[in-house]
Coordinates of C-alpha atoms in Angstrom, one line a residue:
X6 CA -35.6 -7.7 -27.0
X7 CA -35.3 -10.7 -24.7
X8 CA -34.6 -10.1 -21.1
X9 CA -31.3 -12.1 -19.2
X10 CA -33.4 -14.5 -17.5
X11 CA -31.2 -14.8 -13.9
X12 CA -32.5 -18.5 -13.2
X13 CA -30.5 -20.1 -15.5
X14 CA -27.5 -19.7 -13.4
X15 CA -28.9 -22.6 -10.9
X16 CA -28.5 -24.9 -13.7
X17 CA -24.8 -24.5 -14.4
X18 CA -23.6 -27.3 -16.2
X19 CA -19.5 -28.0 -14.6
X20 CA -17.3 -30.0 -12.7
X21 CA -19.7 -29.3 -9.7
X22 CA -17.4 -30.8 -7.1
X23 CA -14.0 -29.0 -8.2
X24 CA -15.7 -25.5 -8.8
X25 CA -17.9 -25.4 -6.3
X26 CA -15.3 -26.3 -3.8
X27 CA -12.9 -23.5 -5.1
X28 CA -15.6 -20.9 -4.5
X29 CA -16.4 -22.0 -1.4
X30 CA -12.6 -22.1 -0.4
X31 CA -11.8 -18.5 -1.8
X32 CA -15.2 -17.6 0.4
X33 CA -13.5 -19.2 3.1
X34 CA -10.4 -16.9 2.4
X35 CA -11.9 -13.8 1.9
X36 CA -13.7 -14.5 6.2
X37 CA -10.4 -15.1 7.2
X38 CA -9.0 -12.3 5.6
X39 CA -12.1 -10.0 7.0
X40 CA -10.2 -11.3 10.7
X41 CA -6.9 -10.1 10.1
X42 CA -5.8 -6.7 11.0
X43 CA -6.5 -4.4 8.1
X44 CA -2.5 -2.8 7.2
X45 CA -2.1 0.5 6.8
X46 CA -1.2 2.8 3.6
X47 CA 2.6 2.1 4.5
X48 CA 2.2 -1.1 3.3
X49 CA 3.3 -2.2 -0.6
X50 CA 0.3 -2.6 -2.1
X51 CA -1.1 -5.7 -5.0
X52 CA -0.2 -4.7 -8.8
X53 CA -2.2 -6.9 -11.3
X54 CA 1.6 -7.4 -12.6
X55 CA 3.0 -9.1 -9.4
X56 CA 6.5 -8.5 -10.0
X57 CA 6.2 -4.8 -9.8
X58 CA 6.0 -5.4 -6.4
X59 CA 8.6 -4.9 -3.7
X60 CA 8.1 -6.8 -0.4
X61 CA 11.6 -5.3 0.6
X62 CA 9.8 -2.3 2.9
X63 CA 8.5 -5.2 5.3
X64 CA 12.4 -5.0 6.0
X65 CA 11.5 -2.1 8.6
X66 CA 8.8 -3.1 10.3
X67 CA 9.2 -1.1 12.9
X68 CA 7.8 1.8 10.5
X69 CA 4.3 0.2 10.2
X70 CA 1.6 1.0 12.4
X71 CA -0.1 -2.7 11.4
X72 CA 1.0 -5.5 10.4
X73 CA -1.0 -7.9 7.8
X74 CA -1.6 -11.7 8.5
X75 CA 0.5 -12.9 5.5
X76 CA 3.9 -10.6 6.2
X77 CA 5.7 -13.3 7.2
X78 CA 5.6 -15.2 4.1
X79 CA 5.7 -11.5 2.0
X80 CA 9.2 -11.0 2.6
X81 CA 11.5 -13.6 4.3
X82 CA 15.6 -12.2 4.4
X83 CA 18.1 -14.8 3.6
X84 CA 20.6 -13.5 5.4
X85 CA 22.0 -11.2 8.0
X86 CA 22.1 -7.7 5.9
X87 CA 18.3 -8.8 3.6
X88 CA 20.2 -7.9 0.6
X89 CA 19.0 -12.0 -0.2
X90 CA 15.4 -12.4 0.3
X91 CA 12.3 -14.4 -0.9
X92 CA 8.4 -13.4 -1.3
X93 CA 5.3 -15.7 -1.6
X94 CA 2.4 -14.0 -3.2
X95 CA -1.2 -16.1 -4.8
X96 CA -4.6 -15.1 -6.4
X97 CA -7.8 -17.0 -6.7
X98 CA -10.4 -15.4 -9.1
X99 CA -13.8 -17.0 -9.6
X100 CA -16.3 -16.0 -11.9
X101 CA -19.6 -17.2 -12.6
X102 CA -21.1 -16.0 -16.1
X103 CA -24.6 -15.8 -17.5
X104 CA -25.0 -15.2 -21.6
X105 CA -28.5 -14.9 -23.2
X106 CA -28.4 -14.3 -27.2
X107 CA -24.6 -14.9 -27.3
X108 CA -23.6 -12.9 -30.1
X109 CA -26.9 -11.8 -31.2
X110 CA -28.1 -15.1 -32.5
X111 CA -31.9 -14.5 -33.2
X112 CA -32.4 -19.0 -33.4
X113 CA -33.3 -19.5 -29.6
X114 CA -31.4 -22.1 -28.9
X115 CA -30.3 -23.7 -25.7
X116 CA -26.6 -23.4 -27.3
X117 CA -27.0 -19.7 -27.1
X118 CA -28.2 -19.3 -23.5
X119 CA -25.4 -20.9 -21.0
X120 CA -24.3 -20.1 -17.5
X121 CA -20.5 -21.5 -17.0
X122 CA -17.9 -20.9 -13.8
X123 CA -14.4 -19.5 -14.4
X124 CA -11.5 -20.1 -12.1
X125 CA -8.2 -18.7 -12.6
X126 CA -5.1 -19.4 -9.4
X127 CA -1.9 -17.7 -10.1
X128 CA 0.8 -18.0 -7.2
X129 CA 4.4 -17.1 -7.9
X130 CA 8.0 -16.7 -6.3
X131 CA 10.3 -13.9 -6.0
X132 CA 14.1 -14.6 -5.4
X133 CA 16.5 -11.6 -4.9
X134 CA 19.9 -12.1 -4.7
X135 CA 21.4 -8.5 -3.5
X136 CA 20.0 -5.4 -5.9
X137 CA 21.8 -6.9 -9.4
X138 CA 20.1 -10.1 -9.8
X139 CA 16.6 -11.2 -9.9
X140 CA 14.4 -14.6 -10.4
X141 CA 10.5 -14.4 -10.6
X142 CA 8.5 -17.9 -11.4
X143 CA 4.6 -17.4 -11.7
X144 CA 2.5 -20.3 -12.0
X145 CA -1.4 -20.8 -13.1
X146 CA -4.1 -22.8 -13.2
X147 CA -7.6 -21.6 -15.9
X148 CA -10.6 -23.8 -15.8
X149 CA -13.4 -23.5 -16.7
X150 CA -17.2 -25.4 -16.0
X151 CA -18.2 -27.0 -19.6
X152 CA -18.7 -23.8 -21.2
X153 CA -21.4 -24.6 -24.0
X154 CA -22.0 -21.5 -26.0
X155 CA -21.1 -21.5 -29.9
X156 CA -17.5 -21.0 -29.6
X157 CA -17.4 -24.0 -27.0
X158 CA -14.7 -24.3 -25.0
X159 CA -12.0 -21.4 -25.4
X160 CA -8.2 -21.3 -24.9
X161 CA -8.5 -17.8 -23.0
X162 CA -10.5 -19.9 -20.6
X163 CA -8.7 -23.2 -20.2
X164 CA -5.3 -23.9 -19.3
X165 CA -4.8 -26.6 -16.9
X166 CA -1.5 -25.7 -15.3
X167 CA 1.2 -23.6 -17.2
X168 CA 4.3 -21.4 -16.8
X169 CA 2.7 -17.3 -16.8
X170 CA 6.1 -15.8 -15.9
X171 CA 10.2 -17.2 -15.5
X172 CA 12.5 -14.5 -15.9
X173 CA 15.8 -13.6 -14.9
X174 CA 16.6 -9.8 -14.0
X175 CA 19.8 -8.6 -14.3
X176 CA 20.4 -4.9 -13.4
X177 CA 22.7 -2.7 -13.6
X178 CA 22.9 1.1 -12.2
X179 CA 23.9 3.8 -13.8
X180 CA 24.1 6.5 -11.4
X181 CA 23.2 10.2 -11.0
X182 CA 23.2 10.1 -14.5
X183 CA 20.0 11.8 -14.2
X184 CA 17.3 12.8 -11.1
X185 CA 15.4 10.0 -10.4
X186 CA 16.0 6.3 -10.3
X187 CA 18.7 5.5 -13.0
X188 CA 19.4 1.8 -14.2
X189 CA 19.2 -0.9 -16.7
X190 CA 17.3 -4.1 -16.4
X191 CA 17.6 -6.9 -18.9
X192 CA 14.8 -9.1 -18.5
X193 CA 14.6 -12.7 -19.9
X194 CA 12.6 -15.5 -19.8
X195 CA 9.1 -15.8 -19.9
X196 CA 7.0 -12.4 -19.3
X197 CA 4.1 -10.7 -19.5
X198 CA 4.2 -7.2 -20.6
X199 CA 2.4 -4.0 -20.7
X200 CA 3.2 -0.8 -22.0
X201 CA 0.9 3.0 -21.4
X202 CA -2.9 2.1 -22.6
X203 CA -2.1 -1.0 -23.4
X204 CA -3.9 -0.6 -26.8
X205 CA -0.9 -2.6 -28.6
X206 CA 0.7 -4.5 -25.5
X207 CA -1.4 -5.9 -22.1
X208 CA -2.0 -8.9 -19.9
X209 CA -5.6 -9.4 -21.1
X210 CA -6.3 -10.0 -17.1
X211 CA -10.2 -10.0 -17.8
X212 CA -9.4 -13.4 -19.7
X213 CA -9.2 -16.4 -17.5
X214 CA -6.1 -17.0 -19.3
X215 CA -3.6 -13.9 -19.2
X216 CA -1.0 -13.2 -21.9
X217 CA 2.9 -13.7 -21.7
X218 CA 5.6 -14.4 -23.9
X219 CA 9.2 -15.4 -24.4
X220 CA 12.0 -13.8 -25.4
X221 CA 14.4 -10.8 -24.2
X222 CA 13.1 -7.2 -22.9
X223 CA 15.8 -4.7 -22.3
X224 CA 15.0 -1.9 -19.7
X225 CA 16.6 1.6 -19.7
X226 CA 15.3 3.8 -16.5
X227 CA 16.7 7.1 -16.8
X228 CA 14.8 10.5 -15.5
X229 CA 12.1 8.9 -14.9
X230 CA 11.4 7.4 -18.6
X231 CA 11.2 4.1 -19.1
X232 CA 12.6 2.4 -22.3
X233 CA 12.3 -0.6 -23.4
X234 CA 13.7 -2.2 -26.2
X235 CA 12.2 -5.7 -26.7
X236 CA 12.6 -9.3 -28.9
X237 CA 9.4 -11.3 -28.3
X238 CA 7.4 -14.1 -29.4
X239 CA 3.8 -15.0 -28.2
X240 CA 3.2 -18.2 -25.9
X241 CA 0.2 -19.9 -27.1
X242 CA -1.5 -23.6 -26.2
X243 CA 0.1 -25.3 -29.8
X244 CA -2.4 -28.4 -29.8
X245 CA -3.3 -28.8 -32.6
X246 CA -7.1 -30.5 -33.8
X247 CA -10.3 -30.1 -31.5
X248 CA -9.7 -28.3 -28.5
X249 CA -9.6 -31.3 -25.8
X250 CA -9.5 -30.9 -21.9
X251 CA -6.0 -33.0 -22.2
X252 CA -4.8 -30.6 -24.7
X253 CA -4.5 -27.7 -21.8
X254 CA -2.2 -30.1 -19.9
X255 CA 0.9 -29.6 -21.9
X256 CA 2.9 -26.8 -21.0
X257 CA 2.4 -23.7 -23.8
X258 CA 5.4 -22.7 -26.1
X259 CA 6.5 -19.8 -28.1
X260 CA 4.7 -19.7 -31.4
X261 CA 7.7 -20.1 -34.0
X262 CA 5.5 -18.3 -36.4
X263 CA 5.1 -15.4 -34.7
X264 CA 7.6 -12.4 -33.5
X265 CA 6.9 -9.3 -31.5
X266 CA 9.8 -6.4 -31.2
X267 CA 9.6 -3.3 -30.8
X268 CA 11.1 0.2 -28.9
X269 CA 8.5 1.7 -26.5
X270 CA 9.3 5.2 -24.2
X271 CA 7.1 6.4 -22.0
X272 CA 7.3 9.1 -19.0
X273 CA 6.8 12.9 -18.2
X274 CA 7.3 15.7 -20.8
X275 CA 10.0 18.2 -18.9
X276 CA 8.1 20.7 -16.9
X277 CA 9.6 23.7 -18.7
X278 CA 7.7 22.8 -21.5
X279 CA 3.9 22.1 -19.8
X280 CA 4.2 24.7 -18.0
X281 CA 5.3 27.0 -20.8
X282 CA 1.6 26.0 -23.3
X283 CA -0.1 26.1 -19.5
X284 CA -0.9 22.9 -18.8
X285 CA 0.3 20.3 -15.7
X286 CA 2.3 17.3 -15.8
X287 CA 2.3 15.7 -19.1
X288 CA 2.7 12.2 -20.0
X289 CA 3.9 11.0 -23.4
X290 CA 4.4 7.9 -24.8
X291 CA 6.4 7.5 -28.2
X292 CA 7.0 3.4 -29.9
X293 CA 7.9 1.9 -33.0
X294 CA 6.5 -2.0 -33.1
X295 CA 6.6 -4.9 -35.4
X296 CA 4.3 -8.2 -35.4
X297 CA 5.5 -10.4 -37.7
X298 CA 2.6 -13.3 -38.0
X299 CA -0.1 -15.0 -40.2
X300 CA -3.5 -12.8 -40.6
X301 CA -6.1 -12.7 -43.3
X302 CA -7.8 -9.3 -43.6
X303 CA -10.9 -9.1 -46.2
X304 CA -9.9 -11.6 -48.1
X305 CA -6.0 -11.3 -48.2
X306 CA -4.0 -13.5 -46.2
X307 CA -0.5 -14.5 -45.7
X308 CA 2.6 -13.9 -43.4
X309 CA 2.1 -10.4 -42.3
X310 CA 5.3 -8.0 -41.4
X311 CA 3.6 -5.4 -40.1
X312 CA 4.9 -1.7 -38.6
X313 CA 3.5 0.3 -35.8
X314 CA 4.6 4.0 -35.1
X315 CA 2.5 6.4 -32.7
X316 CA 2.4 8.1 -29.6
X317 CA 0.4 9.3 -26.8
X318 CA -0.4 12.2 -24.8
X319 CA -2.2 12.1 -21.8
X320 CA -2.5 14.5 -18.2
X321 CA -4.2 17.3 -16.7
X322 CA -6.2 20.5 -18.0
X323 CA -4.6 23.8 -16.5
X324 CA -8.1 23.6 -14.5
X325 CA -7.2 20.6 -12.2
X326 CA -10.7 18.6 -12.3
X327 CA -10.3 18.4 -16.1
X328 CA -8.0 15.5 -18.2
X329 CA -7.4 14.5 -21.6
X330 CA -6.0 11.3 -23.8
X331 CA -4.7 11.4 -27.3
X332 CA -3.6 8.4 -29.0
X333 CA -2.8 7.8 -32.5
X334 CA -0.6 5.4 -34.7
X335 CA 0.4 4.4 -38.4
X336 CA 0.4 1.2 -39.4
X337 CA 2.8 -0.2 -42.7
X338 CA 3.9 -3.5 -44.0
X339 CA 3.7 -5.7 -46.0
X340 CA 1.7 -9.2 -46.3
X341 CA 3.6 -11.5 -48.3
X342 CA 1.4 -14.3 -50.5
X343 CA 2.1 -16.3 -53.0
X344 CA 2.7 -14.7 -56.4
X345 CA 2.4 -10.4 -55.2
X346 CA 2.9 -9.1 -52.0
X347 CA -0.6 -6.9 -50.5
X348 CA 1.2 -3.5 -48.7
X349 CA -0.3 -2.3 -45.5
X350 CA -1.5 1.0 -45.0
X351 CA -3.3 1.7 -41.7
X352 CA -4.3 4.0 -38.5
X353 CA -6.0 4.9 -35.8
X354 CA -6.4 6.9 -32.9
X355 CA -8.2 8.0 -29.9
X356 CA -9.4 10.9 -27.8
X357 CA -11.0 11.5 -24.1
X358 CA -12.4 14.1 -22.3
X359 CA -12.5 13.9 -18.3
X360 CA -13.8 15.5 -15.4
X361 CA -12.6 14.2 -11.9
X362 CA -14.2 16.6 -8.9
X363 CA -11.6 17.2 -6.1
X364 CA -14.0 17.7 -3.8
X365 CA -17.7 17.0 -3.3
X366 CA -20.1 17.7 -5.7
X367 CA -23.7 18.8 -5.4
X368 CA -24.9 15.9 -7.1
X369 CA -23.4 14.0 -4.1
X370 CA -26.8 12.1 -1.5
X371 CA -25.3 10.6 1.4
X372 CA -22.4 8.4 0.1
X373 CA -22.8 8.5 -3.1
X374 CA -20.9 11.2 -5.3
X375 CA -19.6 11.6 -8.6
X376 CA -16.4 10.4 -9.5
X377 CA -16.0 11.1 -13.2
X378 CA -17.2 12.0 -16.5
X379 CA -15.9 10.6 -19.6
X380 CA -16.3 11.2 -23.3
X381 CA -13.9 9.6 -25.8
X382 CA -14.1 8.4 -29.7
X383 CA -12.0 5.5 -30.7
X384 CA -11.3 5.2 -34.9
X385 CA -9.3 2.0 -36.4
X386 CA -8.9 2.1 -39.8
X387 CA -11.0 -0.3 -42.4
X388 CA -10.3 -1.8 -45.7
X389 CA -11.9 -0.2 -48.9
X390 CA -11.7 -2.5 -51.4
X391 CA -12.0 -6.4 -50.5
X392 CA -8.2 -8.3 -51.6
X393 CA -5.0 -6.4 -52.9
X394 CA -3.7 -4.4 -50.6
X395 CA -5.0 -3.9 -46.6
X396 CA -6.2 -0.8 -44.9
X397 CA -7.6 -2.8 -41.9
X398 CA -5.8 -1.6 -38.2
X399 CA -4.4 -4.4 -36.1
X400 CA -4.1 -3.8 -32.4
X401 CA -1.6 -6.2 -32.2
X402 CA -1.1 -7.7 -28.7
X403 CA -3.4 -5.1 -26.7
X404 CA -5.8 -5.9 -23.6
X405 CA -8.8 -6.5 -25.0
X406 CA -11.9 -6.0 -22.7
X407 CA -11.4 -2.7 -21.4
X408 CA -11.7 -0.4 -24.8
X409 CA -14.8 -1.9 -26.5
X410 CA -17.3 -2.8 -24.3
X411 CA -17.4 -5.5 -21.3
X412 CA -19.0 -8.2 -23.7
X413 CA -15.5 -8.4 -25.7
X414 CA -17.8 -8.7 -28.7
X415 CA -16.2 -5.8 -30.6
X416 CA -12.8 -5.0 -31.9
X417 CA -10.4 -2.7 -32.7
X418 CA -10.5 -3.7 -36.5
X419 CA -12.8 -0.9 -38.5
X420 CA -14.3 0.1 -36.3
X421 CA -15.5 3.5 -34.8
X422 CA -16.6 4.2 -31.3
X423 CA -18.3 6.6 -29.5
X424 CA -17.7 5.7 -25.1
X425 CA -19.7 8.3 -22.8
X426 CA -18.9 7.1 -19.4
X427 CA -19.9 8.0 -15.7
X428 CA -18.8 6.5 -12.3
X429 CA -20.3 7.1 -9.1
X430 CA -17.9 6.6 -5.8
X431 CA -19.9 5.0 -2.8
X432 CA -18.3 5.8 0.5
X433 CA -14.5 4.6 0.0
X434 CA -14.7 0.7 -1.2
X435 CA -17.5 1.1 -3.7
X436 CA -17.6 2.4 -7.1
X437 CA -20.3 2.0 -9.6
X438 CA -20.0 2.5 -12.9
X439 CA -22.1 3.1 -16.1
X440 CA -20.7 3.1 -19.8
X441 CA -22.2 3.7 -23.3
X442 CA -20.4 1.9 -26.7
X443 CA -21.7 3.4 -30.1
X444 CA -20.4 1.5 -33.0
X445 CA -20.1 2.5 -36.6
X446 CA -17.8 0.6 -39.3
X447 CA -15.4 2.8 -40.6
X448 CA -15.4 1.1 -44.3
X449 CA -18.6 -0.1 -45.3
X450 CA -16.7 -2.9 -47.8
X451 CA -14.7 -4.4 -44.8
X452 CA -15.9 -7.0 -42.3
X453 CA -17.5 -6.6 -38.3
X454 CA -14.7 -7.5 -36.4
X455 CA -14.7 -9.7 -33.2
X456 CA -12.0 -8.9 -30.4
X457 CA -9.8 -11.6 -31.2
X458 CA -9.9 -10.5 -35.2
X459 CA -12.6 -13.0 -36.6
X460 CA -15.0 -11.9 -38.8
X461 CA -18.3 -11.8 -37.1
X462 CA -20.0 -10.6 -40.4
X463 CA -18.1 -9.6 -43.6
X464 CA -18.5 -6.4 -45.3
X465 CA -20.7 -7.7 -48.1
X466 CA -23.8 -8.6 -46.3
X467 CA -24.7 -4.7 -46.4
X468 CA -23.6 -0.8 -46.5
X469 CA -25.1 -0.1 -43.5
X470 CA -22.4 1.2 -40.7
X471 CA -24.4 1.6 -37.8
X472 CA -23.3 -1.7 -36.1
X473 CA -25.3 -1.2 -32.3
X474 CA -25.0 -0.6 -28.8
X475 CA -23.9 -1.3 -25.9
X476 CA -24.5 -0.4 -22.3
X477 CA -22.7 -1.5 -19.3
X478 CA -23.2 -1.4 -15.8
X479 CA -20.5 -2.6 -13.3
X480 CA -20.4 -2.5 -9.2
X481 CA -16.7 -2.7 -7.9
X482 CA -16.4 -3.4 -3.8
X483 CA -13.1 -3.8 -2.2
X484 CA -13.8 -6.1 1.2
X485 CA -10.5 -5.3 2.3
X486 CA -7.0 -5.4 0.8
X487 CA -7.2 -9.0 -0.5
X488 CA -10.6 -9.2 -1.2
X489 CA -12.5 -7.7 -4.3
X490 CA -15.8 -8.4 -4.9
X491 CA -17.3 -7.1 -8.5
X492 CA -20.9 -7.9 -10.7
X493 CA -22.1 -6.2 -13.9
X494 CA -24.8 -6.5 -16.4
X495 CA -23.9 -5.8 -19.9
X496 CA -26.6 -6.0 -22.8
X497 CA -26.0 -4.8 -26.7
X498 CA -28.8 -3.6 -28.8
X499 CA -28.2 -4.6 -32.7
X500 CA -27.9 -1.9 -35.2
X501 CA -29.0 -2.4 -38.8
X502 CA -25.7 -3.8 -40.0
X503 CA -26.0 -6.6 -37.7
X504 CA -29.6 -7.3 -38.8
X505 CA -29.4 -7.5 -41.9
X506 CA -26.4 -10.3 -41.3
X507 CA -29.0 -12.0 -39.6
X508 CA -27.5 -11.2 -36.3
X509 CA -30.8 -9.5 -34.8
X510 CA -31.1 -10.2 -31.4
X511 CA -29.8 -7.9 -28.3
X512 CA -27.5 -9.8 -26.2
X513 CA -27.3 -9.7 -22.2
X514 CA -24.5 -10.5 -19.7
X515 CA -24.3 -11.1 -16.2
X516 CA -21.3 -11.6 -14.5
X517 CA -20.0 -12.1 -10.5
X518 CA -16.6 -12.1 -9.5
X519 CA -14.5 -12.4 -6.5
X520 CA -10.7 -12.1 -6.4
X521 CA -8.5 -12.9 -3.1
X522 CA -5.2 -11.7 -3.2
X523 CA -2.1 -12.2 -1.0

């Protein structure tokens, strides 16, 4: 097992002027912040999705007991009544990464040991005109410093300058139809989008380059459910060749080849019924989706028009320190090739056990207390029989770095998972948290599966399905409301499937990462 030797990192190889100015700039930011009056609860707080946010509160100021050094560009009226008004909002995120063994490679190389800088901006504008009408614009800038390891230069890390989000709302209310907030939103443009877990739709925000698409979302808001009912295609960098730093100048467009739609619900099973089986509040989610796209899959490949249908469960234990998640979905289709179609027949699901103290434990010294335990099991379905037809799960558009590890080595393709997890609160701004990845295939004649669906080994090189493990350890500090400050250390240890693909050697990670938000 090689240790992550830390040194490296003073020999970062990048565009030392650009990169090193950004981080000293969002340093900068994050001492000027520490100046400013810290605002109180009342206060709208950030949402990774900016355009959940409503900057309309700063209308009564009067209610506030502090007042933040960026209001005045937070919500601006345009006229007398501030039915018209405009928000600002920006993010700078640096990270600077350290690999040793990048994807278990056992050669030694140089290639496989790298320390690179990531920097992602986003800032964006929000235009209300009264409460029917809406116009969001998000732009963003990804770079990253010369990344050298074997996939080289990524396009979840690059993209010059591009358009994240340009929508249109248009809303509608509906009325005391039912309690709650009751309306319909059609959405248009260019959007990101995440549904419940986000195990089939997410932003990918751990990527220096977040997901979005284009096409039409229509909102229903009704007794506090949210439907959606949506026509989507996936925005992708369309250069075509080597990947190029002048290829992440042009602006990304929808892939033609590629369609998202789908019906997703999600809110609160009625009360009468949780109460009635003894439990709490209960959330459900219930979808129907369809990716329509080119995949290959153990050998068959083609234009895939593939169905998604599943649900979710998730909430509170009668005993109030105790939670669950169930997930589950079926997956059918077809993939259409030349001469025979291959059908689709596929699953998955998930489960997870929690306990969350609600008040201190006696495991607690000083500041530092338990937060949580976790233990869940993730399945995704494999394929038994290389070619003809396709057992293999596709997540489709989820996030991918928070379900299988840190490392995003790991996939939800055949795959089974076995997550203990603990986290530790220190005082109120720090949390520290430890999890555990144990991965099995769940078809010994199907491939290893990387995040992103390449084959990191195919299902031939051996029957073994222990794949490995991995640990992670992660340190999360909030500075103050616009300033996050977090640093982990992630290493897998190889199981036998991976060595006898000649993929022996334990990996290691090191990451830090600031994010100022405003």
């Amino acid at each position: 097992m090689r240790i992550l030797n830390l040194s490296g990192l003073s020999g970062i190889e990048y565009d030392k002027k650009n990169n090193l100015n950004q981080f000293l700039i969002i340093i900068m930011m994050g001492l000027v912040s520490m100046l400013s009056a810290e605002a109180d609860d009342k206060h709208p707080s950030y949402n990774l999705f900016r355009y959940n946010e409503d900057w309309s509160e700063l209308a009564h100021k009067e209610q506030l007991k502090s007042t933040d050094f960026f209001d005045p560009v937070k919500y601006i009226p345009l006229n007398q009544s501030g039915s018209n008004w405009l928000s600002f909002g920006f993010e700078e995120r640096v990270r600077v990464e350290k690999w040793s063994d990048f994807q278990f490679d056992p050669s030694g190389t140089k290639d496989n040991q790298d320390a690179f800088v990531l920097n992602r901006i986003r800032t964006n504008v929000d235009l209300h005109l009264g409460p029917n009408l809406r116009l969001f614009a998000e732009l963003k800038s990804a770079i990253e410093g010369f990344r050298s390891l074997p996939s080289n230069r990524r396009r979840q890390d690059r993209d010059t300058i591009d358009l994240q989000n340009l929508f249109a709302d248009f809303t509608s209310p509906l009325g005391a139809v039912l309690s709650g907030d009751n309306r319909i939103v059609l959405r248009v443009g260019r959007q990101e989008m995440a549904r419940g877990s986000e195990r089939f739709i997410g932003s990918r925000n751990f990527a220096n380059v977040r997901q979005s698409f284009d096409g039409i979302n229509a909102m229903l808001y009704a007794g506090g459910w949210r439907f959606s009912a949506f026509g989507l295609r996936i925005v992708r960098d369309l250069s075509l060749g080597e990947v190029k730093p002048d290829s992440f100048n042009n602006f990304n467009l929808p892939d033609s080849n590629s369609g998202f739609f789908g019906i997703y619900g999600e809110g609160f099973v009625p009360s009468l019924l949780s109460n009635a089986i003894g439990f709490g509040p209960m959330g459900l989610d219930l979808y129907v989706l369809r990716r329509d796209d080119d995949q290959v899959f153990n050998g068959t490949g083609g234009n895939s028009d593939r169905y998604a249908v599943g649900g979710r469960l998730h909430g509170k234990f009668p005993m109030a320190s105790f939670g669950y998640e169930i997930e589950g979905a079926y997956e059918f289709g077809n993939i259409h090739r030349q001469g025979q179609d291959a059908d689709i027949n596929a699953s998955m699901f998930t489960v997870a056990l929690n306990y969350q103290p609600t008040q201190r434990t006696p495991l607690a010294v000083g500041p530092v207390d338990l937060k949580m335990i976790q233990i869940g099991f993730d399945y995704a379905s494999g394929d038994n029989n290389p070619g003809g037809d396709v057992q293999t799960f596709d997540p489709m558009f989820q996030t991918r770095h928070k379900f299988f590890g840190f490392m995003d080595f790991i996939g939800r393709f055949n795959i089974m998972d076995l997550r203990p997890r603990i986290d530790f609160s220190i005082g109120k701004r720090t949390t520290f948290r430890i999890d555990q990845h144990i991965f099995w295939r769940s078809e010994k004649q199907d491939a290893l599966y990387s995040v992103s669906g390449g084959v990191i080994a195919p299902g031939r090189t051996g029957s073994n399905r222990y794949v490995g493990t991995e640990t992670d350890l992660t340190l999360k500090h909030r500075l103050n409301r616009h300033t996050d400050i977090e640093t982990g250390f992630s290493h897998f240890y190889t199981g036998d499937f991976l060595d006898n693909a000649a993929l022996s050697e334990d990996s290691d990670w090191f990451y830090l990462m600031m994010t100022y938000t405003f």
